[in-house]
PDB file of C-alpha atoms in Angstrom:
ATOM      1  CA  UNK A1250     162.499 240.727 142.317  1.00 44.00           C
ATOM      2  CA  UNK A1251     165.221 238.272 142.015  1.00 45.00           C
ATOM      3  CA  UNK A1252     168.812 239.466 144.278  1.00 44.00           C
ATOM      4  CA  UNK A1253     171.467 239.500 141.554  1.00 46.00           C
ATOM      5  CA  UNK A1254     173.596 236.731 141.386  1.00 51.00           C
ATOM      6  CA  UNK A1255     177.186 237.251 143.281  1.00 51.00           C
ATOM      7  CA  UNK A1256     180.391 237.477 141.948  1.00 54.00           C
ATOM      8  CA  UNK A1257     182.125 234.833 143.113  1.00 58.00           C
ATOM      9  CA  UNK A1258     185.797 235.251 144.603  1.00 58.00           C
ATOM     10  CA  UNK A1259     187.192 232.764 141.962  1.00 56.00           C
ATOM     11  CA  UNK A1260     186.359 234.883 139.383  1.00 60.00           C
ATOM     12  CA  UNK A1261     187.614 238.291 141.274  1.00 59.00           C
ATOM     13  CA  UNK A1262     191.015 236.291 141.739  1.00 59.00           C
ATOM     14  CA  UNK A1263     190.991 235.830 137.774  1.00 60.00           C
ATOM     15  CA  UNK A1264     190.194 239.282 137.445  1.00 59.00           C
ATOM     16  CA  UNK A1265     192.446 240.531 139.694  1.00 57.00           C
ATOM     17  CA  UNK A1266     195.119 238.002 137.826  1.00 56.00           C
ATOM     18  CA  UNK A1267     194.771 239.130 134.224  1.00 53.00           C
ATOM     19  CA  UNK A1268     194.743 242.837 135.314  1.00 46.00           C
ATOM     20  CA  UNK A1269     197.782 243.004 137.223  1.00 32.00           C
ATOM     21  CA  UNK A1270     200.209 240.114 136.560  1.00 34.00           C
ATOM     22  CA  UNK A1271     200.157 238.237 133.160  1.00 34.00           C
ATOM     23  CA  UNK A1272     200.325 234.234 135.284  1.00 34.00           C
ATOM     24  CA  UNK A1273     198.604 231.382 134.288  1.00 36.00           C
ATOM     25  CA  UNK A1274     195.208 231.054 136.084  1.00 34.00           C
ATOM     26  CA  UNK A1275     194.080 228.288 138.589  1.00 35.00           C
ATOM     27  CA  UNK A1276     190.712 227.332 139.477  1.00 36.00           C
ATOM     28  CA  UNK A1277     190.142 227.014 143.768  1.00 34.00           C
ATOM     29  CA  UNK A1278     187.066 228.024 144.656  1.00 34.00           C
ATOM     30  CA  UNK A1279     184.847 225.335 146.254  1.00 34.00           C
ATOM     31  CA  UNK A1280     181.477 227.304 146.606  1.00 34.00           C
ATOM     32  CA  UNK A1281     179.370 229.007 144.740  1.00 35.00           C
ATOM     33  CA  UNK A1282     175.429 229.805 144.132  1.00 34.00           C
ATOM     34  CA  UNK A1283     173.817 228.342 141.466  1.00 33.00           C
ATOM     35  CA  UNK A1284     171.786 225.103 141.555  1.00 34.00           C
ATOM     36  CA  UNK A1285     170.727 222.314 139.213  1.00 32.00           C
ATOM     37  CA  UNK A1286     169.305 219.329 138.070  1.00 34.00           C
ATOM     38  CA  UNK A1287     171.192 216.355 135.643  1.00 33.00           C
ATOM     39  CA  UNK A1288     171.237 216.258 132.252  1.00 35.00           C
ATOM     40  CA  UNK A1289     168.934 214.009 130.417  1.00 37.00           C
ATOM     41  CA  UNK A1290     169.396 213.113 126.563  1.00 40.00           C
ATOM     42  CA  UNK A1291     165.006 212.419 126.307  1.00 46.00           C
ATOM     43  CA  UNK A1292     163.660 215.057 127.470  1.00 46.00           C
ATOM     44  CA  UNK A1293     167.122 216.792 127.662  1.00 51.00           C
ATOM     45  CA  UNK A1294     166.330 219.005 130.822  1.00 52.00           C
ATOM     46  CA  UNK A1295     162.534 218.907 133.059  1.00 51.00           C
ATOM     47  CA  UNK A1296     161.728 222.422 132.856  1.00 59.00           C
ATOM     48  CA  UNK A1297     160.021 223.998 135.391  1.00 53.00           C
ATOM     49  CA  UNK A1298     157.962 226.353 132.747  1.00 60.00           C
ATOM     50  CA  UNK A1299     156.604 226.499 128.833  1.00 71.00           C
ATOM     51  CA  UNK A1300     159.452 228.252 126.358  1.00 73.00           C
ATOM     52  CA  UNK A1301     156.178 230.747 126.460  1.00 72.00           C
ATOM     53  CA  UNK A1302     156.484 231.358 130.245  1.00 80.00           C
ATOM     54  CA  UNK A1303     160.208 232.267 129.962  1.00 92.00           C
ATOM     55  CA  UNK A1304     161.658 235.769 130.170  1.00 94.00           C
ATOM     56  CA  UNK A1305     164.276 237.318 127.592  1.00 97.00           C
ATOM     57  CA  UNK A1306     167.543 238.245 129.832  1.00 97.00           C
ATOM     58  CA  UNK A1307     167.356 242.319 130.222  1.00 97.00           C
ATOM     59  CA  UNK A1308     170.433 244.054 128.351  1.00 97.00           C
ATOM     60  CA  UNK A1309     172.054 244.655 131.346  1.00 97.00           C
ATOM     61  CA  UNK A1310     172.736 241.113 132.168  1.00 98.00           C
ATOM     62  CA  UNK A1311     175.010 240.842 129.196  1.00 98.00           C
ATOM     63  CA  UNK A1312     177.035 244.048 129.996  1.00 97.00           C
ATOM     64  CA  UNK A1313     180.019 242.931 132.244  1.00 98.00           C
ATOM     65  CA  UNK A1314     183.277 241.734 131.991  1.00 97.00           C
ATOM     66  CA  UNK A1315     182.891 237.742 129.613  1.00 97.00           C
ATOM     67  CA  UNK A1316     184.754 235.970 132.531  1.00 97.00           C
ATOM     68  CA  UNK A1317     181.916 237.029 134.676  1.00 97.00           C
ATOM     69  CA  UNK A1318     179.142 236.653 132.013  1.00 98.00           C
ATOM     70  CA  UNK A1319     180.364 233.233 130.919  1.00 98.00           C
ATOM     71  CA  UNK A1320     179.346 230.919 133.913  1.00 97.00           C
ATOM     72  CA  UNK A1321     176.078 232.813 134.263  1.00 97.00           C
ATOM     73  CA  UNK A1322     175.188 231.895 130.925  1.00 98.00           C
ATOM     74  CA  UNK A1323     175.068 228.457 131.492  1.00 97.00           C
ATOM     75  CA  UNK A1324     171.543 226.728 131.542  1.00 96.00           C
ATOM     76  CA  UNK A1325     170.072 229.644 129.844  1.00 97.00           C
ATOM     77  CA  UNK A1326     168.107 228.969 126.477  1.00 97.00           C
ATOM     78  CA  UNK A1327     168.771 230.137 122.888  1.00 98.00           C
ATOM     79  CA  UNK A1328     165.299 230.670 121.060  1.00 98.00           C
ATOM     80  CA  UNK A1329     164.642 230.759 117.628  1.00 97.00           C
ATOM     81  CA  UNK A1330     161.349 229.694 115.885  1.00 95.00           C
ATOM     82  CA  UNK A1331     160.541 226.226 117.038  1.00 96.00           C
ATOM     83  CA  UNK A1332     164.188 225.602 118.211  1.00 97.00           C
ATOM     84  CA  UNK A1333     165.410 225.910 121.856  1.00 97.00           C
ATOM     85  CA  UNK A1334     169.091 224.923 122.996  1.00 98.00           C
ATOM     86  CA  UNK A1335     170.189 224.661 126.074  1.00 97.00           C
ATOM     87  CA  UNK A1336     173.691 226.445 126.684  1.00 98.00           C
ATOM     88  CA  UNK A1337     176.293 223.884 128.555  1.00 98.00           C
ATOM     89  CA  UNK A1338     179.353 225.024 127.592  1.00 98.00           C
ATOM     90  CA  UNK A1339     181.220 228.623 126.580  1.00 98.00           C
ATOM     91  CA  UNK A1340     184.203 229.804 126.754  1.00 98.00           C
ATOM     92  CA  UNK A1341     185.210 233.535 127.849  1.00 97.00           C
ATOM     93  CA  UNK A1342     187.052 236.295 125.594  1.00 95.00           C
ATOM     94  CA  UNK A1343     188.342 239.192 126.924  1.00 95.00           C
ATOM     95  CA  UNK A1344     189.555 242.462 125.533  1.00 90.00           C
ATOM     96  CA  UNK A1345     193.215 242.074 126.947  1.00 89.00           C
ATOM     97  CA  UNK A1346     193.063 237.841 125.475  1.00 94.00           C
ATOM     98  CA  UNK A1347     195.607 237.487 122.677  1.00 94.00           C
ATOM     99  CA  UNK A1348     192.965 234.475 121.692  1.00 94.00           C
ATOM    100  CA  UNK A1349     190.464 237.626 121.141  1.00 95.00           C
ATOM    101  CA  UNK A1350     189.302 238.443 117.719  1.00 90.00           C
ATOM    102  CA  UNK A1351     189.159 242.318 119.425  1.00 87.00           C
ATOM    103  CA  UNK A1352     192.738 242.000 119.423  1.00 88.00           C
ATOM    104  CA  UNK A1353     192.608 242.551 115.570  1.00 84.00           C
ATOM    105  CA  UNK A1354     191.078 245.990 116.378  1.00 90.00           C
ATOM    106  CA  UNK A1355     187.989 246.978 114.894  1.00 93.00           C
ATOM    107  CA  UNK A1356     187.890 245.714 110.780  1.00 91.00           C
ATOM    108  CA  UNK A1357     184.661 244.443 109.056  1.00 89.00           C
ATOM    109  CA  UNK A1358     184.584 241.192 110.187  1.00 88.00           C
ATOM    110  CA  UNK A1359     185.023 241.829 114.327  1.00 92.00           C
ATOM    111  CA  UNK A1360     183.006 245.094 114.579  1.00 94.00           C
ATOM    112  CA  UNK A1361     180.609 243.071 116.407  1.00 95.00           C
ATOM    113  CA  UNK A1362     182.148 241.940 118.943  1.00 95.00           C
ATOM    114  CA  UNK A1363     183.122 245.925 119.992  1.00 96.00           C
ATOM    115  CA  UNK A1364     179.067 246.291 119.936  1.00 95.00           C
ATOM    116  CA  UNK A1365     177.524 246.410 123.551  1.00 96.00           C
ATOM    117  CA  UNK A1366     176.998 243.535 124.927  1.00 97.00           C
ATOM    118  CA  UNK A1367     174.005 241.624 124.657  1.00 98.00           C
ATOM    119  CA  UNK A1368     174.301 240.914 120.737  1.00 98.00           C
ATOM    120  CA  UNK A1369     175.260 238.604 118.446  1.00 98.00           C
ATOM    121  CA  UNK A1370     178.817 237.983 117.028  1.00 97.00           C
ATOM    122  CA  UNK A1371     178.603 235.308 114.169  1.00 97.00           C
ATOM    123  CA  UNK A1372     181.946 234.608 112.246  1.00 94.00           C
ATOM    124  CA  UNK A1373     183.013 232.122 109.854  1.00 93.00           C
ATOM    125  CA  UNK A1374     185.349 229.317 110.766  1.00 88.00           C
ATOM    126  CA  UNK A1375     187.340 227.839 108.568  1.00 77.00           C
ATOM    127  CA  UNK A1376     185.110 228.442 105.662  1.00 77.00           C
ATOM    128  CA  UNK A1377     182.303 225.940 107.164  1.00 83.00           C
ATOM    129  CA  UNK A1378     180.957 226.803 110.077  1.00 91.00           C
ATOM    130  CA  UNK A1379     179.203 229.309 112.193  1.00 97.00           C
ATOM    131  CA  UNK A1380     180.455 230.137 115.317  1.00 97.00           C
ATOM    132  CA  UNK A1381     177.932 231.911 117.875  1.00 98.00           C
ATOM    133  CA  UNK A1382     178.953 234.457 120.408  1.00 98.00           C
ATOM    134  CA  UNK A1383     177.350 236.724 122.868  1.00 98.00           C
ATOM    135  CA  UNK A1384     178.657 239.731 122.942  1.00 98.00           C
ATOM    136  CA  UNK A1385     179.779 241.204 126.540  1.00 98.00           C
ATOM    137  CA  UNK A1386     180.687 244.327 128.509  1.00 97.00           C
ATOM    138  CA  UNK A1387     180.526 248.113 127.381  1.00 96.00           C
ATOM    139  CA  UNK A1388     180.509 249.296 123.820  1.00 96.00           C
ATOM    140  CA  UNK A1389     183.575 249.248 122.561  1.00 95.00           C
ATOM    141  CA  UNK A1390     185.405 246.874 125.135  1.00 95.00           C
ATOM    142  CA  UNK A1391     185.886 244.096 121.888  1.00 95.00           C
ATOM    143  CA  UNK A1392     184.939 240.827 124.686  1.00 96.00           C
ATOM    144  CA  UNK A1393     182.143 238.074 123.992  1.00 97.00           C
ATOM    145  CA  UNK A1394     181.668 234.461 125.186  1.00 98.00           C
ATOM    146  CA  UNK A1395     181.459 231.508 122.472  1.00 98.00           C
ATOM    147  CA  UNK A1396     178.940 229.230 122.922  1.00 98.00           C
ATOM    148  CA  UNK A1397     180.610 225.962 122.541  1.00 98.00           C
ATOM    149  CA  UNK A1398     177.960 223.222 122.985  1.00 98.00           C
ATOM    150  CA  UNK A1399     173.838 223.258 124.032  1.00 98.00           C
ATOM    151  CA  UNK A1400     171.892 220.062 124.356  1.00 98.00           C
ATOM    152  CA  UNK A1401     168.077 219.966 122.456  1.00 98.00           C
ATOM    153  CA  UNK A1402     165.139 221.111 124.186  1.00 97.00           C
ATOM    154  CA  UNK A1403     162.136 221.546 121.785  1.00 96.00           C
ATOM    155  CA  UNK A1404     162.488 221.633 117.851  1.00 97.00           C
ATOM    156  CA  UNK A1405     164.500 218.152 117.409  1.00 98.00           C
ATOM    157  CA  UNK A1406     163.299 217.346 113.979  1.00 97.00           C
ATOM    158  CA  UNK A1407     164.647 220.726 112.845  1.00 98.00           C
ATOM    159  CA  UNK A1408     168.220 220.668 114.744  1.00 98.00           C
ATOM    160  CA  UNK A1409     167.990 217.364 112.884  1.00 98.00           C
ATOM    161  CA  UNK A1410     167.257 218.372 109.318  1.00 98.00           C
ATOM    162  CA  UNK A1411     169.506 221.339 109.486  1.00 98.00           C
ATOM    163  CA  UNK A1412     172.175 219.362 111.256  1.00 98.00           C
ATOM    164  CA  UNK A1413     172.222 216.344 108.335  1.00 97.00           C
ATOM    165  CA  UNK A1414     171.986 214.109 111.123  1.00 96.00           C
ATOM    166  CA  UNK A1415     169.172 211.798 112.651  1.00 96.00           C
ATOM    167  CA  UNK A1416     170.247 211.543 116.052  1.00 97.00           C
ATOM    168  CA  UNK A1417     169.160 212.575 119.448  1.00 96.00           C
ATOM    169  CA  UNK A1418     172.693 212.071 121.082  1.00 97.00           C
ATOM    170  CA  UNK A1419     175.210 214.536 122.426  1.00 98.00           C
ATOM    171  CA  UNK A1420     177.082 214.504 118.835  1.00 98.00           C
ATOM    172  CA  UNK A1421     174.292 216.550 117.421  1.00 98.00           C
ATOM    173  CA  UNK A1422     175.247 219.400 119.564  1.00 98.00           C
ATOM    174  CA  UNK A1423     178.653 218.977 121.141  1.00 98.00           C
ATOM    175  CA  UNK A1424     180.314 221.912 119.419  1.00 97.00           C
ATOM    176  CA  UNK A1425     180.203 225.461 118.175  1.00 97.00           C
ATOM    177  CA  UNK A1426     179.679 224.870 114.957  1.00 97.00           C
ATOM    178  CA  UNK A1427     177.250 222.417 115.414  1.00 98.00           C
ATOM    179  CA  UNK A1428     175.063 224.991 117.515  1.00 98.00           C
ATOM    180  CA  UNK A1429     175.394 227.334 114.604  1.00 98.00           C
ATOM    181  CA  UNK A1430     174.154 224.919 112.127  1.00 98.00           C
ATOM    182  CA  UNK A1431     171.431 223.783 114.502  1.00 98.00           C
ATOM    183  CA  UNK A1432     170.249 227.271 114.958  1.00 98.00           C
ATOM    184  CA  UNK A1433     170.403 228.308 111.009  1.00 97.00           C
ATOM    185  CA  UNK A1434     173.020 230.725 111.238  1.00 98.00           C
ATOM    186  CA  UNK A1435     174.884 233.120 109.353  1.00 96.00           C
ATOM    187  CA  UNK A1436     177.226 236.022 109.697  1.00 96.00           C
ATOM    188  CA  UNK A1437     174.133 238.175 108.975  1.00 96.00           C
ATOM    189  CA  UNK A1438     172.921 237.938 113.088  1.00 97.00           C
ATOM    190  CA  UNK A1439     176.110 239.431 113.808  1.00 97.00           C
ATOM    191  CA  UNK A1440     174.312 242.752 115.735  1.00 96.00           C
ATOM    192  CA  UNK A1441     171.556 240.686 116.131  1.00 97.00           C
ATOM    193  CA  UNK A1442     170.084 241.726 120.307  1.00 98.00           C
ATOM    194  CA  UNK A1443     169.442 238.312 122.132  1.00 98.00           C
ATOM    195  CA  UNK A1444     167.313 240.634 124.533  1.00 98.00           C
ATOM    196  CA  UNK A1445     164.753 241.988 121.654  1.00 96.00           C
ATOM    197  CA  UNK A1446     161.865 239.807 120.886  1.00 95.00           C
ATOM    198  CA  UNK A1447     161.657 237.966 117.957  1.00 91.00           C
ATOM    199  CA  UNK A1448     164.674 236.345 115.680  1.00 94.00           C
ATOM    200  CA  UNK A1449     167.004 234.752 118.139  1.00 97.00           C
ATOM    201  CA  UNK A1450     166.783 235.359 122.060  1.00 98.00           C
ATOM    202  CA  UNK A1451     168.336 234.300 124.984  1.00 98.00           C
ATOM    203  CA  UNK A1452     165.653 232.973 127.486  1.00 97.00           C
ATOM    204  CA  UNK A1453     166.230 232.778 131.345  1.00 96.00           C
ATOM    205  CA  UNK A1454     164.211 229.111 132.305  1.00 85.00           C
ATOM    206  CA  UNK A1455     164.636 230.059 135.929  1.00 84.00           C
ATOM    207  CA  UNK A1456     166.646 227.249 137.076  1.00 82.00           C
ATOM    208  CA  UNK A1457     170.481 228.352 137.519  1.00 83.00           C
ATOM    209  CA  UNK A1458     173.321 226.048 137.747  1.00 93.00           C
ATOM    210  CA  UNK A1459     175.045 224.965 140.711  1.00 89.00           C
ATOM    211  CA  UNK A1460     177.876 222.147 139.595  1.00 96.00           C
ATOM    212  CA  UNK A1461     180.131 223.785 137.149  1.00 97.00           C
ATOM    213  CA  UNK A1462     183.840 222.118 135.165  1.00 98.00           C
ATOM    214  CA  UNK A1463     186.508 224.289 134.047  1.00 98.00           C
ATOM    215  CA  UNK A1464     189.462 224.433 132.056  1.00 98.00           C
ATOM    216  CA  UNK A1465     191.824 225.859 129.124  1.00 97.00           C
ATOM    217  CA  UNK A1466     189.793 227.098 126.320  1.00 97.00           C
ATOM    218  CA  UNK A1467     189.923 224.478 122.865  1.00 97.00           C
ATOM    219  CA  UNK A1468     192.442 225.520 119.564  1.00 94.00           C
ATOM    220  CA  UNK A1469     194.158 228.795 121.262  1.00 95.00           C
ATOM    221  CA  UNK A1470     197.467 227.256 120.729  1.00 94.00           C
ATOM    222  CA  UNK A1471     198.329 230.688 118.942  1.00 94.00           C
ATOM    223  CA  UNK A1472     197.605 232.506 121.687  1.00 96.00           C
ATOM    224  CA  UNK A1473     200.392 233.884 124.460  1.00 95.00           C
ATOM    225  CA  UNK A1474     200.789 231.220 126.991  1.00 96.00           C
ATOM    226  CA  UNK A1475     198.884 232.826 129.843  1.00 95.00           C
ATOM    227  CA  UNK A1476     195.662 232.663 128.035  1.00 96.00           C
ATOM    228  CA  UNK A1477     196.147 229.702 126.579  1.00 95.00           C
ATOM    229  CA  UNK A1478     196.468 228.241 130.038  1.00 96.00           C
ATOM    230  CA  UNK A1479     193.748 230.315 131.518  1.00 96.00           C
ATOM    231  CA  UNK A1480     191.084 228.427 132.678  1.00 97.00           C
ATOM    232  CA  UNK A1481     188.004 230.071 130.881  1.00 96.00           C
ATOM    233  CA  UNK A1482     186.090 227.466 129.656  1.00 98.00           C
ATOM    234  CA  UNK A1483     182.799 226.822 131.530  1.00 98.00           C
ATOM    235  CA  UNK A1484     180.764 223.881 131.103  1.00 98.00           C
ATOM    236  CA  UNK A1485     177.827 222.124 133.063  1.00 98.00           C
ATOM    237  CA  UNK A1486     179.401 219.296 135.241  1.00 97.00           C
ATOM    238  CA  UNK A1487     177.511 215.647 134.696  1.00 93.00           C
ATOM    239  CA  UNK A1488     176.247 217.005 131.396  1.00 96.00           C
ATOM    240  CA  UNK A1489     176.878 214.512 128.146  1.00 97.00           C
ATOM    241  CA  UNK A1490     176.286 217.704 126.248  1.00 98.00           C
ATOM    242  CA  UNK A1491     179.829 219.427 125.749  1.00 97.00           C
ATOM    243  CA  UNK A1492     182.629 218.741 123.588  1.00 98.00           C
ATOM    244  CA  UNK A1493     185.407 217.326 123.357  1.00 96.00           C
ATOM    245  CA  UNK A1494     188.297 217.102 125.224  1.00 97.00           C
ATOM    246  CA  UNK A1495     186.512 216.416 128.067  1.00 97.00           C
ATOM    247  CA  UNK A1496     189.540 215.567 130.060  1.00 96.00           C
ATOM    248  CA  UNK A1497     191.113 218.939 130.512  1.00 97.00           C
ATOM    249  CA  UNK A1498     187.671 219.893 132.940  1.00 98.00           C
ATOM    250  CA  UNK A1499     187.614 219.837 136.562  1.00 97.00           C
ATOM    251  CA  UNK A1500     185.384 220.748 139.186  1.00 95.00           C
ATOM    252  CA  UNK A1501     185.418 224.662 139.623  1.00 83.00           C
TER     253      UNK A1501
END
């Protein structure tokens, strides 16, 4: 049985941050314990087992605090029918984040996100496109991660078809709405358990990540100025797979 992963001490200091002084967040730690391989457009990523072989991620891996869940949740797979994405970038939402749709309270369209963690939280953006988030921590907590960008592992003709676009390059999947599309979407997964079989799941492929970019989430510019500086996006570093700006990430 595998040890569970760590917390690492950068993330306790953001914890520790948001809970007791509202400051804008900085990144230092130089360690932590996750390993990996680089990013390859064709085949996107050598895995180490069949999409058969892999194991769904137990509820309890989704149910702690987003800034936690968010790196971990990088290099895991999103399943559904034929189609398997690779996650390489999210970005963290927590229940005290003025850029959190919990901060609405619970209404119709963010009950989801104050589900327990480990399902799905589909919303409408901007009246085109499907934005897909895991749910995290307790019932009732209102925190979830977006995924922001995957890169293609098996079912490229489909991404492609329900994409509109014939390409295997990073713009097929470099952004959350693009995932949403590729995946077939709609507010109707909202609830949806990534941990149940069948429909969409969220598959560990056994290899973690060790090289990992951070910065200020993307189009919070509403939010109060210590989230939007807090540095909560995660992505894969070396990876051609996230999206843009790619400038604002640095080594974690």
């Amino acid at each position: 049985m595998k040890t569970p992963a760590r917390r690492s001490k950068w993330v306790d200091r953001e914890l520790d941050s948001m809970d007791t002084t509202p400051v804008a967040l900085r990144a230092r730690e130089k360690k932590n314990c996750f390993k990996t391989r680089a990013v390859l457009a064709r085949p996107e990523y050598p895995l180490t087992r069949t999409t058969a072989e892999m194991k769904l991620m137990p509820p309890e891996f989704f149910q702690i605090d987003a800034l936690v869940l968010a790196p971990r949740l990088l290099g895991k797979y999103l399943r559904r029918d034929n189609v398997v994405l690779r996650i390489t970038e999210v970005e963290a939402y927590r229940s005290n984040d003025s850029a959190c749709h919990g901060r609405f309270g619970v209404t119709p369209r963010t009950a989801p996100v104050f589900g327990p963690g480990g399902h799905a939280y589909v919303y409408l953006c901007y009246g085109l496109h499907m934005m897909l988030n895991i749910v995290a921590d307790k019932e009732g907590v209102g925190a979830a991660v977006l995924i922001r960008s995957c890169s293609p592992v098996t079912g490229l003709e489909t991404i492609q078809e329900r994409r509109g676009q014939k390409t295997d390059k990073p713009v097929l999947l470099n952004g959350p709405g693009k995932v949403g599309q590729a995946l077939g979407l709609s507010t109707e997964w909202s609830h949806h358990p990534f941990y149940s079989p069948g429909g969409l799941e969220l598959l560990d492929g056994g290899e973690d990540v060790e090289k990992i970019v951070v910065g200020p989430r993307v189009g919070i510019d509403y939010a109060l100025p210590q989230h939007v500086n807090a540095l909560w996006r995660f992505a894969i570093a070396d990876t051609p797979w996230i999206s843009a700006p790619k400038n604002t990430l640095k080594p974690l």
